[in-house]
Each structure stands twice: as structure tokens, then as C-alpha cells.
Amino acid sequence: MPTAHKIRQLLAFLMLQANQAVPIHACIDELWQSDPPKSAVSVTQTYVSEIRKMLRSASPEQGDGILVTRNRNYMLRVRSQDLDSEVFFEHVQRGHAAFGHGELQHAVAYFHRALSQWRGPALLDVPNGPAITMQRERLEETRFGVEEQRVEAELRLGLHHEILAELQVQAEAYPLRENVQAQYMVALYRCGRQVHAVNVYWRLRRTLSEQFGLDPSPRMQRLHQAILTSDPALDLPTLSPLRRVAG
């Protein structure tokens, strides 16, 4: 990655739209929003030149053909298999399909492959611009959804002991995410820790009340009641307890 903040930002912006023509005015809007300098066009062209130098250094044989200019548009030409985000979404799509067909072990494998593409937060060390901010939030939210669905598949497979420690970390890191709290409660219950599962619910209820004046959702309340009454539906790993009990 280039060291200059604006150059990193421009490269990230072009990568987010890989294989698409990006007008120079869109680059300027991303880099400076509503307050571009008078030299914005020439500065952006300089940044592009620096990126090209970096690409030639990294790939002497292909560098000149990676970032091309067409009618004041820029296009970063990249194979989909060379983009972590594309590989991530491909595995996610396959995982969703396997999950929908009840192929839970395959779904877990695909979700693990998808998540293995991550090396930290999305677009780390890249300055914010409108498009980058939106894409960062989209990627992070998608990753979190994949993690939740992977856990859901693992719960259906009866792997509550194996994922309990991970769920504890997630529950403490995201105290307001009800899906995470619910999955942690189910795993605790199946591991014979019914009291701990109830305590997780009351911790969530206290946090929501103190911070927002709210109660847990009806879905969480039903799950709490099911744990209190040892509802047999919670013991069925082949069917989602959150769907059976929480509706």
C-alpha cells in the first residue's frame, strides 16, 4: 500500500470499483468531498501516477495494464480471485446456499473460508471518504452476519461446547446484539449452565434499560422463558432453537 494517506484512499476507492470506469470527478469527490483544492485534477493525476509506479514495482510484467485511463476515467483491472472481498462474498454465497439446503457442515466450511479472508478491520488505515465509509460499514456488517450464521449452523450441529468460549468473547464485546446474546444463552443452556444463561438475559435487560429505557425484544423474552422452563425445543441441535422458541 502507498504511504501517503490520500494515495491509499484513492487506491482503495478504485479497488472498491474494480473493473469499472471511475470518472476523475468521482475520485475528487471521494478525496475532498465538498472542499477540493483548485489543483484537485492535477493532484489526482499525480496520485494516479504514484499508484502506477507502485503497481509496476510490484508486478513489472503487468503493472502498466492494471490501472488504465479512458476518457478521463480510471479503471483498476483486477481478477476477481485476486480481491479478498470477491473471494469472501463468493464463499458467503455458497455458505448461504448450503445452509438453505440443510447442508450444515458444508455451510460451516464455506463460512470459515469466507472469514479467513479477513486480517483485521475492513479497509484498515485507509482515510474515510463517503464511499469508503459506506463500504467499510457494509463489509463489517456482512462479516458479522456471516459469523452469526456460522454459529447458528454450529449450534444446529450440536457444537455448543466447541464454540462456547468464542461466544463468551462475542457476547462481552457486543452486549447490545441480541442474536449474539441469544446464541450464547443457548450454548450455555446446552452445556448445562442454565443459571448462567439466565444471567446473560438479565445482563442484557439491565443494559437496555439503563442505556435506552427499553426491554429485550419479545423474541428474547420467549427464549428466556424457555430456558427457565427447560423447554425441550432447546435440546434439538438439528433445528434452530432460536426459531423454534423465539419465533
PDB file of C-alpha atoms in Angstrom:
ATOM      1  CA  MET A   1       0.000   0.000   0.000  1.00  0.00           C
ATOM      2  CA  PRO A   2       1.214   3.552  -0.692  1.00  0.00           C
ATOM      3  CA  THR A   3       2.280   5.511   2.380  1.00  0.00           C
ATOM      4  CA  ALA A   4       0.583   8.847   1.610  1.00  0.00           C
ATOM      5  CA  HIS A   5      -2.920   8.934   3.079  1.00  0.00           C
ATOM      6  CA  LYS A   6      -4.595  10.381   0.007  1.00  0.00           C
ATOM      7  CA  ILE A   7      -2.894   7.898  -2.293  1.00  0.00           C
ATOM      8  CA  ARG A   8      -4.023   4.997  -0.112  1.00  0.00           C
ATOM      9  CA  GLN A   9      -7.515   6.451  -0.113  1.00  0.00           C
ATOM     10  CA  LEU A  10      -7.597   6.757  -3.894  1.00  0.00           C
ATOM     11  CA  LEU A  11      -6.277   3.234  -4.421  1.00  0.00           C
ATOM     12  CA  ALA A  12      -8.870   1.832  -2.021  1.00  0.00           C
ATOM     13  CA  PHE A  13     -11.615   3.807  -3.767  1.00  0.00           C
ATOM     14  CA  LEU A  14     -10.604   2.422  -7.168  1.00  0.00           C
ATOM     15  CA  MET A  15     -10.332  -1.116  -5.795  1.00  0.00           C
ATOM     16  CA  LEU A  16     -13.849  -0.884  -4.411  1.00  0.00           C
ATOM     17  CA  GLN A  17     -14.960  -0.300  -8.005  1.00  0.00           C
ATOM     18  CA  ALA A  18     -12.503  -2.662  -9.653  1.00  0.00           C
ATOM     19  CA  ASN A  19     -13.040  -3.265 -13.377  1.00  0.00           C
ATOM     20  CA  GLN A  20     -15.377  -0.283 -13.611  1.00  0.00           C
ATOM     21  CA  ALA A  21     -14.709   3.102 -15.181  1.00  0.00           C
ATOM     22  CA  VAL A  22     -14.452   5.719 -12.432  1.00  0.00           C
ATOM     23  CA  PRO A  23     -14.669   9.387 -13.524  1.00  0.00           C
ATOM     24  CA  ILE A  24     -11.976  11.682 -12.212  1.00  0.00           C
ATOM     25  CA  HIS A  25     -14.638  13.932 -10.652  1.00  0.00           C
ATOM     26  CA  ALA A  26     -15.819  10.954  -8.573  1.00  0.00           C
ATOM     27  CA  CYS A  27     -12.260  10.479  -7.324  1.00  0.00           C
ATOM     28  CA  ILE A  28     -12.071  14.159  -6.406  1.00  0.00           C
ATOM     29  CA  ASP A  29     -15.394  13.981  -4.546  1.00  0.00           C
ATOM     30  CA  GLU A  30     -14.165  10.960  -2.583  1.00  0.00           C
ATOM     31  CA  LEU A  31     -10.820  12.540  -1.712  1.00  0.00           C
ATOM     32  CA  TRP A  32     -12.013  16.036  -0.759  1.00  0.00           C
ATOM     33  CA  GLN A  33     -15.839  15.893  -0.659  1.00  0.00           C
ATOM     34  CA  SER A  34     -17.196  19.458  -0.970  1.00  0.00           C
ATOM     35  CA  ASP A  35     -13.905  21.280  -0.485  1.00  0.00           C
ATOM     36  CA  PRO A  36     -11.443  20.239  -3.219  1.00  0.00           C
ATOM     37  CA  PRO A  37      -8.346  22.353  -3.867  1.00  0.00           C
ATOM     38  CA  LYS A  38      -8.082  24.295  -7.112  1.00  0.00           C
ATOM     39  CA  SER A  39      -5.387  21.861  -8.191  1.00  0.00           C
ATOM     40  CA  ALA A  40      -7.547  18.803  -7.477  1.00  0.00           C
ATOM     41  CA  VAL A  41      -7.381  17.473 -11.052  1.00  0.00           C
ATOM     42  CA  SER A  42      -3.620  17.685 -11.351  1.00  0.00           C
ATOM     43  CA  VAL A  43      -3.106  16.371  -7.806  1.00  0.00           C
ATOM     44  CA  THR A  44      -5.361  13.388  -8.527  1.00  0.00           C
ATOM     45  CA  GLN A  45      -3.408  12.696 -11.705  1.00  0.00           C
ATOM     46  CA  THR A  46      -0.205  12.785  -9.667  1.00  0.00           C
ATOM     47  CA  TYR A  47      -1.678  10.287  -7.215  1.00  0.00           C
ATOM     48  CA  VAL A  48      -2.605   8.006 -10.109  1.00  0.00           C
ATOM     49  CA  SER A  49       0.952   8.199 -11.407  1.00  0.00           C
ATOM     50  CA  GLU A  50       2.281   7.227  -7.994  1.00  0.00           C
ATOM     51  CA  ILE A  51      -0.081   4.268  -7.857  1.00  0.00           C
ATOM     52  CA  ARG A  52       1.081   3.167 -11.307  1.00  0.00           C
ATOM     53  CA  LYS A  53       4.702   3.307 -10.162  1.00  0.00           C
ATOM     54  CA  MET A  54       3.839   1.141  -7.209  1.00  0.00           C
ATOM     55  CA  LEU A  55       1.991  -1.354  -9.409  1.00  0.00           C
ATOM     56  CA  ARG A  56       4.888  -1.550 -11.870  1.00  0.00           C
ATOM     57  CA  SER A  57       7.265  -2.186  -8.989  1.00  0.00           C
ATOM     58  CA  ALA A  58       5.056  -4.939  -7.589  1.00  0.00           C
ATOM     59  CA  SER A  59       4.334  -6.527 -10.980  1.00  0.00           C
ATOM     60  CA  PRO A  60       6.792  -5.459 -13.709  1.00  0.00           C
ATOM     61  CA  GLU A  61       5.135  -7.635 -16.352  1.00  0.00           C
ATOM     62  CA  GLN A  62       1.541  -6.494 -15.770  1.00  0.00           C
ATOM     63  CA  GLY A  63       1.867  -3.207 -13.896  1.00  0.00           C
ATOM     64  CA  ASP A  64       1.224  -0.924 -16.864  1.00  0.00           C
ATOM     65  CA  GLY A  65      -2.058  -2.658 -17.685  1.00  0.00           C
ATOM     66  CA  ILE A  66      -3.573  -2.718 -14.213  1.00  0.00           C
ATOM     67  CA  LEU A  67      -4.590   0.928 -13.825  1.00  0.00           C
ATOM     68  CA  VAL A  68      -5.716   2.364 -17.152  1.00  0.00           C
ATOM     69  CA  THR A  69      -7.106   5.739 -18.224  1.00  0.00           C
ATOM     70  CA  ARG A  70     -10.018   6.060 -20.630  1.00  0.00           C
ATOM     71  CA  ASN A  71     -11.604   9.422 -21.456  1.00  0.00           C
ATOM     72  CA  ARG A  72     -10.774  10.945 -18.043  1.00  0.00           C
ATOM     73  CA  ASN A  73     -11.969   7.778 -16.364  1.00  0.00           C
ATOM     74  CA  TYR A  74      -9.769   5.423 -14.382  1.00  0.00           C
ATOM     75  CA  MET A  75     -10.169   1.672 -14.270  1.00  0.00           C
ATOM     76  CA  LEU A  76      -8.334  -0.700 -11.969  1.00  0.00           C
ATOM     77  CA  ARG A  77      -8.274  -4.044 -13.743  1.00  0.00           C
ATOM     78  CA  VAL A  78      -8.135  -6.892 -11.250  1.00  0.00           C
ATOM     79  CA  ARG A  79      -9.138 -10.544 -11.437  1.00  0.00           C
ATOM     80  CA  SER A  80     -11.963 -11.369  -9.038  1.00  0.00           C
ATOM     81  CA  GLN A  81      -9.904 -14.156  -7.449  1.00  0.00           C
ATOM     82  CA  ASP A  82      -7.262 -11.581  -6.532  1.00  0.00           C
ATOM     83  CA  LEU A  83      -9.702  -9.478  -4.495  1.00  0.00           C
ATOM     84  CA  ASP A  84     -10.234 -10.622  -0.920  1.00  0.00           C
ATOM     85  CA  SER A  85     -13.701  -9.091  -0.891  1.00  0.00           C
ATOM     86  CA  GLU A  86     -14.772 -11.022  -4.005  1.00  0.00           C
ATOM     87  CA  VAL A  87     -13.442 -14.300  -2.604  1.00  0.00           C
ATOM     88  CA  PHE A  88     -15.208 -13.515   0.669  1.00  0.00           C
ATOM     89  CA  PHE A  89     -18.575 -12.907  -0.986  1.00  0.00           C
ATOM     90  CA  GLU A  90     -18.241 -15.988  -3.186  1.00  0.00           C
ATOM     91  CA  HIS A  91     -17.758 -18.244  -0.159  1.00  0.00           C
ATOM     92  CA  VAL A  92     -20.565 -16.438   1.685  1.00  0.00           C
ATOM     93  CA  GLN A  93     -22.950 -17.090  -1.198  1.00  0.00           C
ATOM     94  CA  ARG A  94     -22.025 -20.774  -1.252  1.00  0.00           C
ATOM     95  CA  GLY A  95     -22.412 -20.945   2.512  1.00  0.00           C
ATOM     96  CA  HIS A  96     -25.891 -19.419   2.363  1.00  0.00           C
ATOM     97  CA  ALA A  97     -26.898 -21.932  -0.330  1.00  0.00           C
ATOM     98  CA  ALA A  98     -25.592 -24.884   1.661  1.00  0.00           C
ATOM     99  CA  PHE A  99     -27.295 -23.591   4.813  1.00  0.00           C
ATOM    100  CA  GLY A 100     -30.595 -23.230   2.971  1.00  0.00           C
ATOM    101  CA  HIS A 101     -30.370 -26.844   1.766  1.00  0.00           C
ATOM    102  CA  GLY A 102     -29.647 -28.123   5.263  1.00  0.00           C
ATOM    103  CA  GLU A 103     -26.033 -28.996   4.404  1.00  0.00           C
ATOM    104  CA  LEU A 104     -24.779 -27.560   7.657  1.00  0.00           C
ATOM    105  CA  GLN A 105     -21.255 -28.969   7.674  1.00  0.00           C
ATOM    106  CA  HIS A 106     -20.643 -27.628   4.187  1.00  0.00           C
ATOM    107  CA  ALA A 107     -22.133 -24.289   5.224  1.00  0.00           C
ATOM    108  CA  VAL A 108     -19.789 -24.047   8.208  1.00  0.00           C
ATOM    109  CA  ALA A 109     -16.811 -24.866   5.972  1.00  0.00           C
ATOM    110  CA  TYR A 110     -17.750 -22.163   3.463  1.00  0.00           C
ATOM    111  CA  PHE A 111     -18.317 -19.598   6.204  1.00  0.00           C
ATOM    112  CA  HIS A 112     -14.924 -20.396   7.708  1.00  0.00           C
ATOM    113  CA  ARG A 113     -13.301 -19.939   4.297  1.00  0.00           C
ATOM    114  CA  ALA A 114     -15.070 -16.626   3.866  1.00  0.00           C
ATOM    115  CA  LEU A 115     -13.999 -15.351   7.262  1.00  0.00           C
ATOM    116  CA  SER A 116     -10.413 -16.483   6.683  1.00  0.00           C
ATOM    117  CA  GLN A 117     -10.111 -13.684   4.102  1.00  0.00           C
ATOM    118  CA  TRP A 118     -10.152 -11.146   6.927  1.00  0.00           C
ATOM    119  CA  ARG A 119      -6.911  -9.954   8.521  1.00  0.00           C
ATOM    120  CA  GLY A 120      -8.429  -7.267  10.707  1.00  0.00           C
ATOM    121  CA  PRO A 121     -10.972  -4.448  10.307  1.00  0.00           C
ATOM    122  CA  ALA A 122     -12.114  -3.618   6.795  1.00  0.00           C
ATOM    123  CA  LEU A 123     -10.024  -1.030   4.932  1.00  0.00           C
ATOM    124  CA  LEU A 124      -7.675  -0.621   7.872  1.00  0.00           C
ATOM    125  CA  ASP A 125      -5.520   2.547   7.788  1.00  0.00           C
ATOM    126  CA  VAL A 126      -7.455   3.954   4.828  1.00  0.00           C
ATOM    127  CA  PRO A 127      -8.770   7.512   5.349  1.00  0.00           C
ATOM    128  CA  ASN A 128     -12.524   7.940   5.288  1.00  0.00           C
ATOM    129  CA  GLY A 129     -14.426   9.215   2.296  1.00  0.00           C
ATOM    130  CA  PRO A 130     -18.158   8.792   1.599  1.00  0.00           C
ATOM    131  CA  ALA A 131     -17.813   5.625  -0.497  1.00  0.00           C
ATOM    132  CA  ILE A 132     -15.095   4.096   1.666  1.00  0.00           C
ATOM    133  CA  THR A 133     -17.074   4.719   4.848  1.00  0.00           C
ATOM    134  CA  MET A 134     -20.189   3.139   3.356  1.00  0.00           C
ATOM    135  CA  GLN A 135     -18.291   0.117   2.050  1.00  0.00           C
ATOM    136  CA  ARG A 136     -16.427  -0.362   5.321  1.00  0.00           C
ATOM    137  CA  GLU A 137     -19.709  -0.442   7.228  1.00  0.00           C
ATOM    138  CA  ARG A 138     -21.223  -2.825   4.668  1.00  0.00           C
ATOM    139  CA  LEU A 139     -18.287  -5.206   4.850  1.00  0.00           C
ATOM    140  CA  GLU A 140     -18.155  -5.215   8.637  1.00  0.00           C
ATOM    141  CA  GLU A 141     -21.895  -5.787   8.948  1.00  0.00           C
ATOM    142  CA  THR A 142     -21.764  -8.586   6.388  1.00  0.00           C
ATOM    143  CA  ARG A 143     -18.889 -10.226   8.231  1.00  0.00           C
ATOM    144  CA  PHE A 144     -20.816 -10.073  11.472  1.00  0.00           C
ATOM    145  CA  GLY A 145     -23.862 -11.614   9.816  1.00  0.00           C
ATOM    146  CA  VAL A 146     -21.717 -14.446   8.442  1.00  0.00           C
ATOM    147  CA  GLU A 147     -20.268 -15.096  11.888  1.00  0.00           C
ATOM    148  CA  GLU A 148     -23.769 -15.261  13.341  1.00  0.00           C
ATOM    149  CA  GLN A 149     -24.975 -17.668  10.676  1.00  0.00           C
ATOM    150  CA  ARG A 150     -21.892 -19.854  11.102  1.00  0.00           C
ATOM    151  CA  VAL A 151     -22.615 -20.058  14.828  1.00  0.00           C
ATOM    152  CA  GLU A 152     -26.247 -20.852  14.049  1.00  0.00           C
ATOM    153  CA  ALA A 153     -25.145 -23.757  11.851  1.00  0.00           C
ATOM    154  CA  GLU A 154     -22.743 -24.985  14.519  1.00  0.00           C
ATOM    155  CA  LEU A 155     -25.484 -24.852  17.144  1.00  0.00           C
ATOM    156  CA  ARG A 156     -27.706 -26.944  14.873  1.00  0.00           C
ATOM    157  CA  LEU A 157     -24.838 -29.420  14.571  1.00  0.00           C
ATOM    158  CA  GLY A 158     -24.634 -29.686  18.362  1.00  0.00           C
ATOM    159  CA  LEU A 159     -21.245 -27.992  18.657  1.00  0.00           C
ATOM    160  CA  HIS A 160     -22.176 -25.850  21.648  1.00  0.00           C
ATOM    161  CA  HIS A 161     -19.205 -26.991  23.754  1.00  0.00           C
ATOM    162  CA  GLU A 162     -16.766 -26.193  20.948  1.00  0.00           C
ATOM    163  CA  ILE A 163     -17.983 -22.609  20.411  1.00  0.00           C
ATOM    164  CA  LEU A 164     -18.863 -21.636  23.989  1.00  0.00           C
ATOM    165  CA  ALA A 165     -15.631 -19.749  24.697  1.00  0.00           C
ATOM    166  CA  GLU A 166     -15.877 -17.870  21.395  1.00  0.00           C
ATOM    167  CA  LEU A 167     -19.474 -16.900  22.138  1.00  0.00           C
ATOM    168  CA  GLN A 168     -18.496 -15.612  25.565  1.00  0.00           C
ATOM    169  CA  VAL A 169     -15.979 -13.264  23.966  1.00  0.00           C
ATOM    170  CA  GLN A 170     -18.522 -12.114  21.372  1.00  0.00           C
ATOM    171  CA  ALA A 171     -21.246 -11.593  23.978  1.00  0.00           C
ATOM    172  CA  GLU A 172     -18.953  -9.399  26.066  1.00  0.00           C
ATOM    173  CA  ALA A 173     -17.748  -7.457  23.015  1.00  0.00           C
ATOM    174  CA  TYR A 174     -21.266  -6.814  21.659  1.00  0.00           C
ATOM    175  CA  PRO A 175     -23.565  -6.505  24.682  1.00  0.00           C
ATOM    176  CA  LEU A 176     -26.431  -4.984  22.666  1.00  0.00           C
ATOM    177  CA  ARG A 177     -26.562  -7.524  19.815  1.00  0.00           C
ATOM    178  CA  GLU A 178     -29.463  -9.742  20.718  1.00  0.00           C
ATOM    179  CA  ASN A 179     -28.561 -12.513  18.261  1.00  0.00           C
ATOM    180  CA  VAL A 180     -25.155 -12.892  19.891  1.00  0.00           C
ATOM    181  CA  GLN A 181     -26.659 -12.893  23.378  1.00  0.00           C
ATOM    182  CA  ALA A 182     -29.301 -15.424  22.313  1.00  0.00           C
ATOM    183  CA  GLN A 183     -26.744 -17.789  20.793  1.00  0.00           C
ATOM    184  CA  TYR A 184     -24.598 -17.535  23.901  1.00  0.00           C
ATOM    185  CA  MET A 185     -27.611 -18.290  26.110  1.00  0.00           C
ATOM    186  CA  VAL A 186     -28.486 -21.374  24.068  1.00  0.00           C
ATOM    187  CA  ALA A 187     -24.913 -22.647  24.149  1.00  0.00           C
ATOM    188  CA  LEU A 188     -24.715 -22.121  27.914  1.00  0.00           C
ATOM    189  CA  TYR A 189     -28.014 -23.918  28.434  1.00  0.00           C
ATOM    190  CA  ARG A 190     -26.948 -26.910  26.357  1.00  0.00           C
ATOM    191  CA  CYS A 191     -23.698 -27.088  28.289  1.00  0.00           C
ATOM    192  CA  GLY A 192     -25.694 -27.492  31.488  1.00  0.00           C
ATOM    193  CA  ARG A 193     -25.219 -23.913  32.666  1.00  0.00           C
ATOM    194  CA  GLN A 194     -28.843 -22.844  32.894  1.00  0.00           C
ATOM    195  CA  VAL A 195     -28.259 -20.253  35.632  1.00  0.00           C
ATOM    196  CA  HIS A 196     -25.503 -18.609  33.610  1.00  0.00           C
ATOM    197  CA  ALA A 197     -27.806 -18.466  30.587  1.00  0.00           C
ATOM    198  CA  VAL A 198     -30.468 -16.688  32.656  1.00  0.00           C
ATOM    199  CA  ASN A 199     -27.855 -14.262  33.959  1.00  0.00           C
ATOM    200  CA  VAL A 200     -26.920 -13.338  30.388  1.00  0.00           C
ATOM    201  CA  TYR A 201     -30.537 -12.406  29.754  1.00  0.00           C
ATOM    202  CA  TRP A 202     -30.737 -10.240  32.864  1.00  0.00           C
ATOM    203  CA  ARG A 203     -27.475  -8.545  31.958  1.00  0.00           C
ATOM    204  CA  LEU A 204     -28.937  -7.693  28.540  1.00  0.00           C
ATOM    205  CA  ARG A 205     -32.147  -6.450  30.103  1.00  0.00           C
ATOM    206  CA  ARG A 206     -30.273  -4.238  32.568  1.00  0.00           C
ATOM    207  CA  THR A 207     -28.053  -2.783  29.825  1.00  0.00           C
ATOM    208  CA  LEU A 208     -31.001  -1.982  27.568  1.00  0.00           C
ATOM    209  CA  SER A 209     -32.932  -0.425  30.431  1.00  0.00           C
ATOM    210  CA  GLU A 210     -30.073   1.719  31.699  1.00  0.00           C
ATOM    211  CA  GLN A 211     -28.910   2.949  28.293  1.00  0.00           C
ATOM    212  CA  PHE A 212     -32.150   3.215  26.332  1.00  0.00           C
ATOM    213  CA  GLY A 213     -35.075   2.642  28.677  1.00  0.00           C
ATOM    214  CA  LEU A 214     -36.013  -0.470  26.666  1.00  0.00           C
ATOM    215  CA  ASP A 215     -36.803  -4.099  27.380  1.00  0.00           C
ATOM    216  CA  PRO A 216     -35.403  -7.063  25.430  1.00  0.00           C
ATOM    217  CA  SER A 217     -37.393  -7.975  22.341  1.00  0.00           C
ATOM    218  CA  PRO A 218     -40.324 -10.418  22.608  1.00  0.00           C
ATOM    219  CA  ARG A 219     -38.105 -12.993  20.908  1.00  0.00           C
ATOM    220  CA  MET A 220     -35.523 -12.728  23.692  1.00  0.00           C
ATOM    221  CA  GLN A 221     -38.211 -12.802  26.348  1.00  0.00           C
ATOM    222  CA  ARG A 222     -39.571 -16.061  24.914  1.00  0.00           C
ATOM    223  CA  LEU A 223     -36.096 -17.567  24.828  1.00  0.00           C
ATOM    224  CA  HIS A 224     -35.575 -16.556  28.452  1.00  0.00           C
ATOM    225  CA  GLN A 225     -38.853 -18.202  29.426  1.00  0.00           C
ATOM    226  CA  ALA A 226     -37.928 -21.356  27.511  1.00  0.00           C
ATOM    227  CA  ILE A 227     -34.660 -21.602  29.412  1.00  0.00           C
ATOM    228  CA  LEU A 228     -36.444 -21.096  32.738  1.00  0.00           C
ATOM    229  CA  THR A 229     -38.871 -23.922  31.942  1.00  0.00           C
ATOM    230  CA  SER A 230     -36.266 -26.206  30.301  1.00  0.00           C
ATOM    231  CA  ASP A 231     -38.220 -26.262  27.064  1.00  0.00           C
ATOM    232  CA  PRO A 232     -37.300 -29.480  25.164  1.00  0.00           C
ATOM    233  CA  ALA A 233     -37.048 -27.463  21.937  1.00  0.00           C
ATOM    234  CA  LEU A 234     -33.743 -26.094  23.186  1.00  0.00           C
ATOM    235  CA  ASP A 235     -32.253 -29.594  23.177  1.00  0.00           C
ATOM    236  CA  LEU A 236     -32.741 -30.159  19.437  1.00  0.00           C
ATOM    237  CA  PRO A 237     -29.494 -29.251  17.666  1.00  0.00           C
ATOM    238  CA  THR A 238     -30.885 -30.156  14.243  1.00  0.00           C
ATOM    239  CA  LEU A 239     -33.433 -27.342  14.362  1.00  0.00           C
ATOM    240  CA  SER A 240     -32.658 -23.787  15.300  1.00  0.00           C
ATOM    241  CA  PRO A 241     -33.712 -23.225  18.932  1.00  0.00           C
ATOM    242  CA  LEU A 242     -33.950 -19.501  18.263  1.00  0.00           C
ATOM    243  CA  ARG A 243     -36.515 -20.116  15.525  1.00  0.00           C
ATOM    244  CA  ARG A 244     -38.473 -22.772  17.420  1.00  0.00           C
ATOM    245  CA  VAL A 245     -38.601 -20.976  20.745  1.00  0.00           C
ATOM    246  CA  ALA A 246     -38.143 -17.318  19.891  1.00  0.00           C
ATOM    247  CA  GLY A 247     -40.376 -17.387  16.855  1.00  0.00           C
TER     248      GLY A 247
END
